[in-house]
Short mmCIF file of C-alpha atoms in Angstrom, two decimals:
data_model
loop_
_atom_site.label_atom_id
_atom_site.label_comp_id
_atom_site.label_asym_id
_atom_site.label_seq_id
_atom_site.Cartn_x
_atom_site.Cartn_y
_atom_site.Cartn_z
CA MET A 1 26.55 -185.47 5.37
CA ASN A 2 25.77 -187.98 8.59
CA TRP A 3 26.50 -186.04 11.76
CA ASP A 4 27.17 -188.12 15.22
CA LEU A 5 24.50 -186.57 17.03
CA ALA A 6 25.13 -188.06 20.67
CA THR A 7 28.23 -186.53 20.37
CA CYS A 8 26.96 -183.49 19.36
CA PHE A 9 24.55 -183.35 22.67
CA LYS A 10 26.75 -184.31 24.79
CA ILE A 11 28.90 -181.12 23.83
CA ILE A 12 26.31 -179.12 24.27
CA GLU A 13 25.19 -180.82 27.89
CA LYS A 14 28.32 -179.16 29.41
CA ASN A 15 28.65 -176.29 27.45
CA GLN A 16 26.29 -173.70 25.73
CA ASN A 17 28.58 -170.96 25.39
CA PHE A 18 29.25 -170.87 22.08
CA THR A 19 27.82 -169.93 18.83
CA LEU A 20 26.43 -173.02 17.28
CA TYR A 21 27.62 -173.67 13.42
CA PHE A 22 26.21 -176.18 10.88
CA PRO A 23 28.42 -177.63 8.38
CA LYS A 24 26.93 -176.71 4.77
CA GLY A 25 25.79 -180.78 3.88
CA ILE A 26 24.00 -181.12 7.11
CA LEU A 27 20.28 -182.50 6.55
CA ALA A 28 17.50 -180.10 8.24
CA PHE A 29 16.22 -183.50 10.01
CA ASP A 30 19.49 -183.51 12.28
CA GLY A 31 20.71 -179.45 12.47
CA LEU A 32 17.08 -179.29 13.73
CA ARG A 33 17.75 -181.67 16.76
CA VAL A 34 21.35 -180.04 17.28
CA LEU A 35 19.30 -176.64 17.58
CA LEU A 36 16.51 -177.19 19.43
CA PHE A 37 18.65 -179.47 21.35
CA PHE A 38 21.12 -176.64 21.87
CA LEU A 39 18.32 -173.99 22.97
CA LEU A 40 17.00 -176.05 25.37
CA LYS A 41 20.22 -176.88 27.43
CA ARG A 42 20.72 -172.83 27.19
CA MET A 43 16.82 -172.46 28.49
CA GLN A 44 18.10 -175.02 31.42
CA HIS A 45 21.22 -172.95 32.23
CA TYR A 46 19.38 -170.01 32.50
CA GLN A 47 15.88 -171.59 34.43
CA GLN A 48 19.51 -172.43 37.11
CA LYS A 49 20.90 -169.11 36.93
CA GLU A 50 16.83 -167.51 38.00
CA ASP A 51 17.22 -165.50 34.71
CA LEU A 52 13.56 -165.51 33.41
CA ASP A 53 14.12 -162.83 30.97
CA GLN A 54 17.07 -165.20 29.26
CA PHE A 55 14.75 -168.48 29.82
CA ASN A 56 11.99 -167.08 28.26
CA SER A 57 13.42 -165.85 25.49
CA ASN A 58 14.77 -169.11 24.34
CA MET A 59 11.73 -170.92 25.12
CA ARG A 60 10.41 -168.55 22.98
CA LYS A 61 12.47 -169.38 19.84
CA ILE A 62 11.99 -172.75 20.27
CA TYR A 63 8.25 -172.05 20.16
CA ILE A 64 8.65 -170.38 16.76
CA LEU A 65 11.08 -172.77 15.51
CA LEU A 66 8.27 -175.18 16.04
CA LEU A 67 5.83 -173.74 14.25
CA ASP A 68 7.54 -173.06 10.73
CA PHE A 69 9.37 -177.20 11.64
CA LYS A 70 6.00 -178.95 12.64
CA ASP A 71 5.76 -181.14 9.58
CA PHE A 72 9.26 -182.37 10.68
CA PHE A 73 7.48 -184.38 13.22
CA ASP A 74 4.91 -187.28 13.50
CA ALA A 75 1.45 -184.83 13.95
CA GLN A 76 1.01 -186.02 17.81
CA THR A 77 4.45 -185.25 18.43
CA GLY A 78 4.39 -181.49 16.97
CA ASN A 79 0.90 -180.78 18.32
CA PHE A 80 1.78 -181.98 21.72
CA LEU A 81 5.10 -179.66 21.67
CA LEU A 82 3.36 -176.82 20.24
CA LYS A 83 0.70 -176.94 22.89
CA ASN A 84 2.73 -177.21 25.99
CA PHE A 85 5.32 -174.50 24.86
CA HIS A 86 2.10 -171.86 23.72
CA PHE A 87 1.17 -172.74 27.62
CA PHE A 88 3.94 -172.49 29.20
CA LEU A 89 5.07 -169.36 27.37
CA LYS A 90 1.72 -167.50 28.66
CA GLN A 91 1.60 -168.66 32.07
CA GLY A 92 4.92 -168.64 33.08
CA ALA A 93 7.94 -170.49 34.49
CA LYS A 94 7.11 -169.83 37.86
CA LYS A 95 3.65 -170.80 38.42
CA ASN A 96 4.30 -174.43 36.74
CA PHE A 97 7.70 -175.20 37.69
CA ASN A 98 7.16 -178.80 38.11
CA GLU A 99 4.88 -179.11 35.03
CA LEU A 100 7.45 -177.55 33.37
CA ASP A 101 10.85 -179.56 34.16
CA LYS A 102 8.42 -183.10 33.48
CA PHE A 103 8.31 -181.15 30.49
CA LEU A 104 11.26 -180.53 29.22
CA ARG A 105 12.90 -183.64 30.18
CA ASP A 106 10.47 -185.24 28.21
CA PHE A 107 10.77 -182.85 25.02
CA GLU A 108 14.73 -183.25 25.30
CA PHE A 109 14.13 -187.55 25.07
CA VAL A 110 11.87 -186.25 21.66
CA LEU A 111 15.22 -184.70 20.59
CA ARG A 112 17.54 -187.34 21.41
CA GLU A 113 15.61 -190.53 20.16
CA GLY A 114 14.58 -190.40 16.30
CA ASP A 115 11.58 -192.14 16.30
CA PHE A 116 9.31 -189.23 16.21
CA TYR A 117 10.08 -187.91 12.89
CA LYS A 118 8.12 -189.72 10.46
CA ASN A 119 8.05 -186.85 7.41
CA GLU A 120 10.60 -189.11 4.98
CA ARG A 121 9.84 -186.64 2.34
CA ARG A 122 12.14 -184.35 4.64
CA ARG A 123 14.36 -186.62 5.84
CA ASP A 124 16.98 -185.62 2.63
CA ALA A 125 16.17 -182.62 3.06
CA VAL A 126 19.99 -179.69 3.22
CA LEU A 127 19.34 -177.37 6.25
CA LYS A 128 20.67 -174.55 4.03
CA GLU A 129 18.23 -175.18 0.92
CA VAL A 130 15.42 -175.21 3.76
CA ALA A 131 16.41 -172.41 5.83
CA ALA A 132 16.65 -170.58 3.06
CA LEU A 133 12.89 -171.07 1.70
CA LYS A 134 11.92 -170.22 5.11
CA ILE A 135 13.72 -167.12 5.26
CA ARG A 136 13.37 -166.02 2.20
CA LYS A 137 9.02 -166.63 2.78
CA LYS A 138 9.36 -164.05 5.73
CA ILE A 139 11.44 -161.40 4.48
CA VAL A 140 8.35 -161.51 1.60
CA LEU A 141 5.90 -161.35 4.07
CA PHE A 142 7.75 -158.65 6.22
CA LYS A 143 8.15 -156.21 3.31
CA LYS A 144 4.37 -156.66 2.67
CA PHE A 145 4.52 -155.56 5.78
CA LEU A 146 6.37 -152.50 6.36
CA VAL A 147 4.45 -150.93 3.45
CA LYS A 148 1.74 -150.62 5.49
CA ASN A 149 0.57 -148.15 8.61
CA PHE A 150 1.86 -150.14 11.86
CA SER A 151 2.47 -149.48 15.77
CA TYR A 152 5.85 -150.26 17.22
CA LYS A 153 4.09 -153.71 18.98
CA GLU A 154 2.99 -154.78 15.44
CA PHE A 155 6.42 -154.10 14.02
CA LEU A 156 8.36 -155.76 17.36
CA SER A 157 6.48 -158.83 17.00
CA LYS A 158 6.70 -159.33 13.35
CA SER A 159 10.51 -158.56 13.61
CA LEU A 160 10.90 -160.79 16.41
CA GLU A 161 10.23 -164.16 14.15
CA LEU A 162 12.11 -163.46 11.31
CA GLY A 163 14.97 -162.34 13.61
CA ILE A 164 15.18 -165.82 15.42
CA PHE A 165 15.54 -167.33 12.14
CA LEU A 166 18.60 -164.66 11.60
CA GLU A 167 19.92 -165.46 14.43
CA CYS A 168 19.67 -169.11 14.23
CA PHE A 169 20.84 -169.56 10.41
CA CYS A 170 22.44 -166.79 9.33
CA PRO A 171 25.84 -168.55 9.63
CA LEU A 172 25.09 -170.95 7.41
CA PHE A 173 25.02 -169.07 4.37
CA GLU A 174 28.16 -166.57 4.97
CA MET A 175 25.95 -163.89 3.34
CA LYS A 176 27.26 -160.21 4.55
CA SER A 177 23.77 -158.60 3.36
CA LEU A 178 21.96 -161.14 5.44
CA ASP A 179 24.31 -160.70 8.38
CA LYS A 180 23.69 -156.63 8.51
CA LEU A 181 19.76 -157.38 8.37
CA SER A 182 20.47 -159.34 11.50
CA ARG A 183 21.86 -156.70 13.04
CA ILE A 184 19.27 -154.39 12.46
CA LEU A 185 16.53 -156.63 13.62
CA GLU A 186 18.64 -157.84 16.86
CA ASP A 187 19.16 -153.86 17.79
CA LYS A 188 15.43 -153.28 17.04
CA ILE A 189 16.48 -150.27 16.11
CA PHE A 190 12.39 -148.49 15.15
CA GLU A 191 12.65 -144.83 14.99
CA THR A 192 15.86 -145.56 12.04
CA LEU A 193 13.81 -148.27 9.96
CA ILE A 194 11.30 -145.87 9.96
CA LYS A 195 13.27 -142.90 8.84
CA LYS A 196 14.84 -144.90 5.97
CA ARG A 197 12.23 -147.46 5.31
CA LYS A 198 12.82 -147.28 1.13
CA LYS A 199 16.47 -148.32 2.26
CA PHE A 200 15.72 -150.96 4.67
CA LEU A 201 13.03 -152.60 2.20
CA LYS A 202 16.07 -152.92 -0.38
CA LEU A 203 18.04 -154.84 1.73
CA LEU A 204 14.97 -156.93 2.65
CA SER A 205 14.70 -157.52 -1.67
CA LYS A 206 18.78 -157.86 -1.99
CA ASN A 207 18.65 -161.10 0.66
CA SER A 208 15.13 -162.15 -0.39
CA ARG A 209 17.16 -162.12 -4.07
CA ASN A 210 20.09 -163.85 -2.74
CA LEU A 211 18.69 -166.35 -0.86
CA LYS A 212 16.72 -167.10 -4.25
CA ALA A 213 19.86 -168.13 -5.18
CA ASN A 214 20.57 -170.94 -2.79
CA LYS A 215 17.56 -172.79 -3.55
CA GLY A 216 15.29 -170.81 -1.14
#
């Protein structure tokens, strides 16, 4: 399925106050660019409003997605993006405003242009199948983590990554169990999960099986 990316970018540039839904047949190559552009524009929106918490939240989402989708870019571009997002997350936006602003303009250019996506093997991959595989892997790793003893800080760190992927890609699957898992992680109800760990593990297993049926 071909998407008019230029039109998508224009719509997102004017307004980011909506939930991003992808058509089921969209290529991962196109869907990733639209998603990252959407999060970038949300970042810039909160930057203008000086809402630092939301600004950093959206920057962190981009960084976590890039960690998993790095191989969709050519090696030089992927390393450049990760290095800079990591730097600005650590250093903070206010300390490096001019440098950050220049980098975000570079990032937008990368998203608008198609020449930085050199992995031909990935070009024909469907977003739904790629997302199913990545979420399922994260669920399996999260299950292994939950059977061990862990702190609240460790839980937040581990659940954040899975939660971001669920937030971004849940609408692709129309699965009630996956939506439920996303809501639970979004609420960060740590104590409830500890008390009902077995029940939560069953929910993770159910979603893992369902995603496997989606070729994940």
